[in-house]
Structures are given as C-alpha cells and as structure tokens.
Coordinates of C-alpha atoms and ligand atoms in Angstrom, one line a residue:
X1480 CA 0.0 0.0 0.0
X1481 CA 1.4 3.2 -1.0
X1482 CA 0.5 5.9 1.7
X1483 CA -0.8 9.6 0.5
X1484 CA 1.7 12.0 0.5
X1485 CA 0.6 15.5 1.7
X1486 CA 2.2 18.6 1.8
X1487 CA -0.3 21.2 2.6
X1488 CA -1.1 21.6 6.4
X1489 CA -5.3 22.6 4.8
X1490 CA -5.2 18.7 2.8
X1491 CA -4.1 16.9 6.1
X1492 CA -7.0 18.7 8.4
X1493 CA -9.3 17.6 5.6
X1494 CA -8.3 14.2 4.7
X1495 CA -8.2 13.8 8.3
X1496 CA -11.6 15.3 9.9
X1497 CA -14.3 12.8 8.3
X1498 CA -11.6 10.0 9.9
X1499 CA -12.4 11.6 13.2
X1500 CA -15.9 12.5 13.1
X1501 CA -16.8 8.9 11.9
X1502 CA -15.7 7.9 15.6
X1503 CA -12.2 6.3 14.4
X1504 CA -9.0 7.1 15.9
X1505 CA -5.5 8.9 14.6
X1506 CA -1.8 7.3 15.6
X1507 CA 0.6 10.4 15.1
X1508 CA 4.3 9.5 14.4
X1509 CA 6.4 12.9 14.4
X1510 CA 10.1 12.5 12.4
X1511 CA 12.2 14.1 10.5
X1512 CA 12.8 11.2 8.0
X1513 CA 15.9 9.1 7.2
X1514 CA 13.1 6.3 8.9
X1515 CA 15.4 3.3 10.3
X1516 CA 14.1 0.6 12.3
X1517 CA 13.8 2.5 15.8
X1518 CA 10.9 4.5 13.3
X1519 CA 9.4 1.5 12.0
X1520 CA 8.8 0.4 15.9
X1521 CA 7.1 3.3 16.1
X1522 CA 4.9 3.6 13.5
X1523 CA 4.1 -0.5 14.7
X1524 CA 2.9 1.1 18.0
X1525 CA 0.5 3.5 15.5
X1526 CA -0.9 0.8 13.6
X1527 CA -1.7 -0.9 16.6
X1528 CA -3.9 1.3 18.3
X1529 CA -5.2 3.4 15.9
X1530 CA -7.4 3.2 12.7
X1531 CA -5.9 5.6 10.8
X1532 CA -1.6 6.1 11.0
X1533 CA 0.0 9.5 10.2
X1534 CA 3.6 10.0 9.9
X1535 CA 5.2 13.5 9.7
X1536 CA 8.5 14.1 7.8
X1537 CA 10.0 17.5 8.8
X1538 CA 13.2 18.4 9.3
X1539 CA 12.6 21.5 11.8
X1540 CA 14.8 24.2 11.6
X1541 CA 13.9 26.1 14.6
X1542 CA 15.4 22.7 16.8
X1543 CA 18.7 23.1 15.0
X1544 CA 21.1 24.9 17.0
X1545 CA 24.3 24.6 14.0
X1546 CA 23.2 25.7 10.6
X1547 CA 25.8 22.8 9.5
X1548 CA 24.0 20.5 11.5
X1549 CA 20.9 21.3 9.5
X1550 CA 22.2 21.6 6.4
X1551 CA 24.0 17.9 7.0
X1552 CA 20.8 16.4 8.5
X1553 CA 19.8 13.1 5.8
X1554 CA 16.7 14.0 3.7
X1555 CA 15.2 10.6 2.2
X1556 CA 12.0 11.1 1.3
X1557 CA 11.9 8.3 -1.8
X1558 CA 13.1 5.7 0.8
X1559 CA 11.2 7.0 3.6
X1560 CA 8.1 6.8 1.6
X1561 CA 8.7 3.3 0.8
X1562 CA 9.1 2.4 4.6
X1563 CA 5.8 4.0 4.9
X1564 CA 4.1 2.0 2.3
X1565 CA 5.6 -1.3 4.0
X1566 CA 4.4 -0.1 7.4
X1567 CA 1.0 0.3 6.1
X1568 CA 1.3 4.2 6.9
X1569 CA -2.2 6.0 5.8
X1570 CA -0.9 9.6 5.1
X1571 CA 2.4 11.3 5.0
X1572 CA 2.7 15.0 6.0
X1573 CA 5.7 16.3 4.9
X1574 CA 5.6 19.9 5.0
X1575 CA 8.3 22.5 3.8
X1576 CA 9.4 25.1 6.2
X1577 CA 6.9 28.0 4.5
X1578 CA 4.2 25.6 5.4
X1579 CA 5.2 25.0 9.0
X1580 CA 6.7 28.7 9.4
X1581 CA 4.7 30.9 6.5
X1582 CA 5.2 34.4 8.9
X1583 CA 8.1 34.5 11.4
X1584 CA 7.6 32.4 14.7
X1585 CA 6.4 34.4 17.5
X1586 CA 4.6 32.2 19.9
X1587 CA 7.1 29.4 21.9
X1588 CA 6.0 26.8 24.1
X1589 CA 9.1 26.2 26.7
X1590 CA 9.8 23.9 29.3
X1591 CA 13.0 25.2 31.0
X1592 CA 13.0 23.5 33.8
X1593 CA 13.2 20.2 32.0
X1594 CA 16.1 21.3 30.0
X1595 CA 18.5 23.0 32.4
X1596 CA 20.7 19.4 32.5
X1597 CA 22.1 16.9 29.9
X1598 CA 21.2 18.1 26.3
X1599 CA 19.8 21.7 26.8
X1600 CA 23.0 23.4 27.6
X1601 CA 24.9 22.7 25.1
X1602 CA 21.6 22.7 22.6
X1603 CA 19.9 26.4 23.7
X1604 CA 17.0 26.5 21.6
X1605 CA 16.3 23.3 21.1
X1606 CA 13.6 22.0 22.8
X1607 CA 12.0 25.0 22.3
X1608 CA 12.4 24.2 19.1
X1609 CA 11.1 20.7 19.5
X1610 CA 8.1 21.6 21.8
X1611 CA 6.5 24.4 19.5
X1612 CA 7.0 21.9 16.2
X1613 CA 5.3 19.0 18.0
X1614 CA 2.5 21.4 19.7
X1615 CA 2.0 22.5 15.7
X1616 CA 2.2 18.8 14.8
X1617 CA -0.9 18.4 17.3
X1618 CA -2.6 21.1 16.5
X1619 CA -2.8 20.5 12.9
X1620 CA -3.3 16.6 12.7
X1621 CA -5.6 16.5 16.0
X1622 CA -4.8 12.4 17.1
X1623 CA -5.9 10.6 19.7
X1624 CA -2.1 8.9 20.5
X1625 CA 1.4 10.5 19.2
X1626 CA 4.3 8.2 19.4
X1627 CA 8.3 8.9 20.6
X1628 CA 11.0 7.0 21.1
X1629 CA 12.4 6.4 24.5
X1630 CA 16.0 7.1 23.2
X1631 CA 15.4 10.8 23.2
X1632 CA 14.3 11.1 26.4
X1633 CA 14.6 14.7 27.6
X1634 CA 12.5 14.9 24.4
X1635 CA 9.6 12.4 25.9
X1636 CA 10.1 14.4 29.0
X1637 CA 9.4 17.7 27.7
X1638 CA 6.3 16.3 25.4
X1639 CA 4.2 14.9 28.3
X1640 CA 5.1 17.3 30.3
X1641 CA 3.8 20.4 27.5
X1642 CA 0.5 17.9 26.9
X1643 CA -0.2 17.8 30.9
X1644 CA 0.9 21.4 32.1
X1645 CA -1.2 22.5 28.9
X1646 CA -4.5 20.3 29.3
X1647 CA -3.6 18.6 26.0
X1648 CA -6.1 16.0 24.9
X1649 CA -3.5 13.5 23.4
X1650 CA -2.2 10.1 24.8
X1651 CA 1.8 10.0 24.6
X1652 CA 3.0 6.7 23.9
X1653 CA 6.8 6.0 25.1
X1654 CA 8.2 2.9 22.4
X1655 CA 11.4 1.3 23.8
X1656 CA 14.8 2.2 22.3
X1657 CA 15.8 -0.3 19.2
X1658 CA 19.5 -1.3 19.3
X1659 CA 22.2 -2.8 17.1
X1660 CA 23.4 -6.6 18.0
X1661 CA 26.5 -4.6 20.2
X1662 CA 23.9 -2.3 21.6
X1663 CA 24.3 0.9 19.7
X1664 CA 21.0 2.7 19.5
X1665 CA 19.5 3.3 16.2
X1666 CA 20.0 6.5 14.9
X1667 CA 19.4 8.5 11.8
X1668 CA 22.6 10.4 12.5
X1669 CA 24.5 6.7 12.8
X1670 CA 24.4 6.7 8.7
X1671 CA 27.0 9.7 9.1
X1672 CA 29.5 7.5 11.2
X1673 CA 32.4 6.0 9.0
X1674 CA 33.0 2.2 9.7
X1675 CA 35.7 3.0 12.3
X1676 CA 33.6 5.8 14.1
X1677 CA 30.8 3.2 13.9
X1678 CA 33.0 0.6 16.0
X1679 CA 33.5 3.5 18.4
X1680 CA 30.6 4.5 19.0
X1681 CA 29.2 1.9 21.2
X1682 CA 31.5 3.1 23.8
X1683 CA 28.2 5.4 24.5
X1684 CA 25.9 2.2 24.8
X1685 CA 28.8 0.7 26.7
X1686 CA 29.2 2.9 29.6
X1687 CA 25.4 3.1 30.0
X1688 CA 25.0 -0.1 30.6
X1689 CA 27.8 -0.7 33.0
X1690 CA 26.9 2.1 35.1
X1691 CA 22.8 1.1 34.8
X1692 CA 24.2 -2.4 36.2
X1693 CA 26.7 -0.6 39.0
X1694 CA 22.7 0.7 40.4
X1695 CA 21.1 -2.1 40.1
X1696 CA 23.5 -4.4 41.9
X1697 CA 23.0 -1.0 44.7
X1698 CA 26.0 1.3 44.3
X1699 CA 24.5 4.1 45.9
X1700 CA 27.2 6.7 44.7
X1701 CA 26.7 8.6 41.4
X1702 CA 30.4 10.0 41.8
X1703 CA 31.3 6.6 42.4
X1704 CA 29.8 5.5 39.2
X1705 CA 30.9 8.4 37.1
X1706 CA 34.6 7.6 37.7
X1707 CA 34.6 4.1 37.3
X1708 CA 32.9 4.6 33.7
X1709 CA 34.8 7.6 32.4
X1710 CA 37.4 6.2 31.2
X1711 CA 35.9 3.9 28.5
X1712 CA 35.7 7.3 26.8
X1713 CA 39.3 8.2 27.4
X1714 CA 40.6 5.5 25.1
X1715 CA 39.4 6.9 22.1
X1716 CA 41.1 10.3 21.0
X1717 CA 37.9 10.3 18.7
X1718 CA 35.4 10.5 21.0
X1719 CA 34.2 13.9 22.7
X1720 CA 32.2 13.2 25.7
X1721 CA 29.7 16.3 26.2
X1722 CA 28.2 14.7 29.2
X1723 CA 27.3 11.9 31.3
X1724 CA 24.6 12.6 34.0
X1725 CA 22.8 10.8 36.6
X1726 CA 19.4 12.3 37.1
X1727 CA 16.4 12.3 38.6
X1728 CA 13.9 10.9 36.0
X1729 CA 10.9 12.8 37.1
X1730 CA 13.2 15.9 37.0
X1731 CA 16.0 15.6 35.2
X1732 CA 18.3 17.3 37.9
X1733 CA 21.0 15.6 38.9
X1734 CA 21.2 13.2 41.7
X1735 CA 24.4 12.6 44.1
X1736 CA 22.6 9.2 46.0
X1737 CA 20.9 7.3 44.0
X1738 CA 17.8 6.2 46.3
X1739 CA 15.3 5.9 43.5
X1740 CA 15.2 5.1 39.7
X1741 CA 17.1 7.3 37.7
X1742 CA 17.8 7.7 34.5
X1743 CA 21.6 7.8 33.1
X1744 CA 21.9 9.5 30.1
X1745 CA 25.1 10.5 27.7
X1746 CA 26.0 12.8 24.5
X1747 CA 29.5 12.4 22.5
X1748 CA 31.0 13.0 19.2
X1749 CA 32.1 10.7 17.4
X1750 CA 34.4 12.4 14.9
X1751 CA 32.1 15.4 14.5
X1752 CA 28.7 13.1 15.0
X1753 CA 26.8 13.9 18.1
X1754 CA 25.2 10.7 19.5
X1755 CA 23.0 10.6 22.7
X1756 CA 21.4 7.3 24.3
X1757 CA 20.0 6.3 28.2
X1758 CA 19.3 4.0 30.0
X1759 CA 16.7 3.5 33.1
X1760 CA 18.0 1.8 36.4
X1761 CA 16.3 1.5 39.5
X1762 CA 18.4 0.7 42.9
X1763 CA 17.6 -2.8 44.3
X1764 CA 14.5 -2.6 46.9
X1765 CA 14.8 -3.2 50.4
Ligands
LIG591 O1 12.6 13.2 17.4 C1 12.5 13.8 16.3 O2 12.6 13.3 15.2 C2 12.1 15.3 16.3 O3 12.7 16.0 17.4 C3 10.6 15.6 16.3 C4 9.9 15.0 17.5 C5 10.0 14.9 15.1 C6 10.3 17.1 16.3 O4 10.8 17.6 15.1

C-alpha cells in the first residue's frame, strides 16, 4: 500500500476530519525522515492502536542549533516513503518550512526546567524548538495517540510534560529504544559514522550499561559510578564526551545518591557526529 503524500497543512485537516468524526481514531508519528528501524517500531505502535496512521516528515529548523547540522541532516523522502508504504502508513505529511513557518515564529512553548541538564546546555533552543513543532504537529493533525522514542528522552520528557501542564487532549506513547546486535542505539545520524567511528561508537551504549548495572547491583554513589565509567571514553582520542549525567527521571536534575530510579543519560561526538542514548536503572528494593 502506497501511503498519501501531503504537503499542505489545509489537505491533512481535511483528509483527516471525516476520519475523526466517523468515531475512528488517529496514531501520530512525528520525524524528521531518514526512517530506520527505531521508526518502524514506532509507526508498529500506531498501527496498533489506531485506525488511521500518520507519519510527519519534517526536518525543523527552529530545533537546530548549528546551521551545518541542519544543512547535514539526511533528507530521504523516496526511501522514507517506501518504509511508509511497508508499514502500512495512511498519510504522509511532509511539509516545507513555509508551510510550517509561513510568517516569522512568535509564539514558543518552553519547558525550561526540564532542559537545564544533559542536552539543553549545550543545545539552547532546542527544545524549544522541539516543543513548538510538535505542539503544531498536534494542533494540525488532531490524534488521539502521538508516538516517541524512548532514546530521546529529555524529548519524551518535555512532550508529556507540554500535553499535561497545557491540558492537552493526546495520549503520549513511550516505544522502547531499538539497538544494534552490540547495543548501539538506532539512529538517523548513525548513517553519518564511517566504519571506524561506527566501531567506536558503542562506547556510549557501553558505559550506559555498565553504570545502569553498578545501580542495580545497589552502588548508591553517582560519583562513584561516574569515575569508574569515564574512562571507557578516554581510550578513544575520537570521542568527545559532552556529558554523562545521573538524574532524577521525574526531574532531570542531577542526583548525588541514588535512592530511586534514575535515569543515566550521555552525548559524544564521534568524529564530528553527536550521539545521545540512556538508560533507566532503578536501585535494588529493600
Ligand atoms: O525526534 C524527532 O525526530 C524530532 O525531534 C521531532 C519529535 C519529530 C520534532 O521535530
């Protein structure tokens, strides 16, 4: 089945308001393309629960901090399409930027306090960026579920918490992060890694693990944790390690004693390929 492509924000609301009045439900999938399996899981979760499956391909400009990083950022449509059509995808919305931007951007929906650790500092603007595209996203397409990846998740973080501090009618679904056979977390921005980078890059996965299992068998110390998995990152003079945090996961502020789940998060370059990935880990009970 080949899905509709549609380009026009006014050919989505139409194509999609007879869907809703006739009582059936809308899956959202928000990405910016270059769809790899991690997608696929994700637009799975959509077909699931929903009659009707939209995915939207934008690449947002108002998230991108680096112009380069825009610029660079893989644009697939053909390919993407074709996922679509396997994945039994309904409609496509893949807007330009004068259709999601026509006048300049006045209006912002932020969540600072989510996004004073891990990613936001050294990406200002970003989930601002993030938040006001998906709050379009859900404006325009009106679904009853929207889908995200765990992987980003200061991203999942910020979402539920825009839909609930804003009385948003939309249930967020959370899919699990999809991983290579070594652990490295699917990516679009993986296709930039050459095969050597792509070797090193599992450091990332690497750390988060061990330190996940240094809580879970109940060391209590985040310090403690931090030092003993530093160093994996130290034996690669290609890898730039931008953080790796320990934080609250209702929060995301830092914790020193781990006394309750938490999630551990990372970013690095790779070369000059910014990765992220997380885990959750909760402290043994008792
Ligand atoms: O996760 C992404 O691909 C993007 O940040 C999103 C949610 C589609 C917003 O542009």
């Amino acid at each position: 089945m080949t899905p509709e492509l549609i380009t026009s924000i006014a050919a989505l609301r139409a194509r999609l308001l007879p869907i809703r009045r006739s009582g059936q439900t809308i899956g959202l999938v928000p990405t910016m393309g270059a769809l790899h399996l991690g997608h696929r899981r994700l637009i799975e979760g959509a077909r699931r629960d929903n009659d009707a499956v939209v995915v939207t391909i934008f690449v947002n400009p108002t998230q991108f901090d680096r112009k380069d990083d825009l610029e660079r950022y893989p644009r697939t449509l053909t390919d993407d399409m074709a996922v679509c059509g396997e994945q039994h995808v309904d409609f496509v919305f893949a807007p330009d930027s004068a259709e999601m931007y026509p006048s300049e951007q006045l209006t912002w929906v932020d969540v600072p306090a989510l996004t004073e650790h891990l990613c936001g500092p050294s990406r200002p603007g970003h989930f601002r960026g993030v938040a006001t595209v998906v709050m379009k996203l859900f404006q325009i397409a009106q679904a009853d579920r929207a889908y995200f990846g765990e992987k980003d998740a200061q991203q999942l973080a910020v979402i539920r918490r825009m839909v609930r501090d804003l009385n948003m009618s939309i249930e967020i679904v959370a899919i699990p992060t999809v991983r290579e056979s070594d652990g490295l977390a699917l990516s679009s921005r993986n296709q930039r890694l050459t095969a050597a980078e792509r070797n090193i890059a599992v450091t990332l996965s690497q750390a988060l693990f061990t330190a996940g299992k240094a809580v879970q068998n109940g060391e209590r110390s985040a310090g403690t944790i931090r030092t003993s998995v530093l160093p994996i990152f130290h034996t690669h003079p290609e890898v730039r390690l931008e953080y790796f945090s320990i934080v609250d996961v209702e929060t995301l502020t830092p914790v020193e004693t781990i006394a309750t789940p938490v999630l551990i998060a990372g970013a690095m370059y790779v070369g000059t390929t910014r990765l992220i990935d997380n885990v959750l880990a909760a402290p043994p009970s008792g």
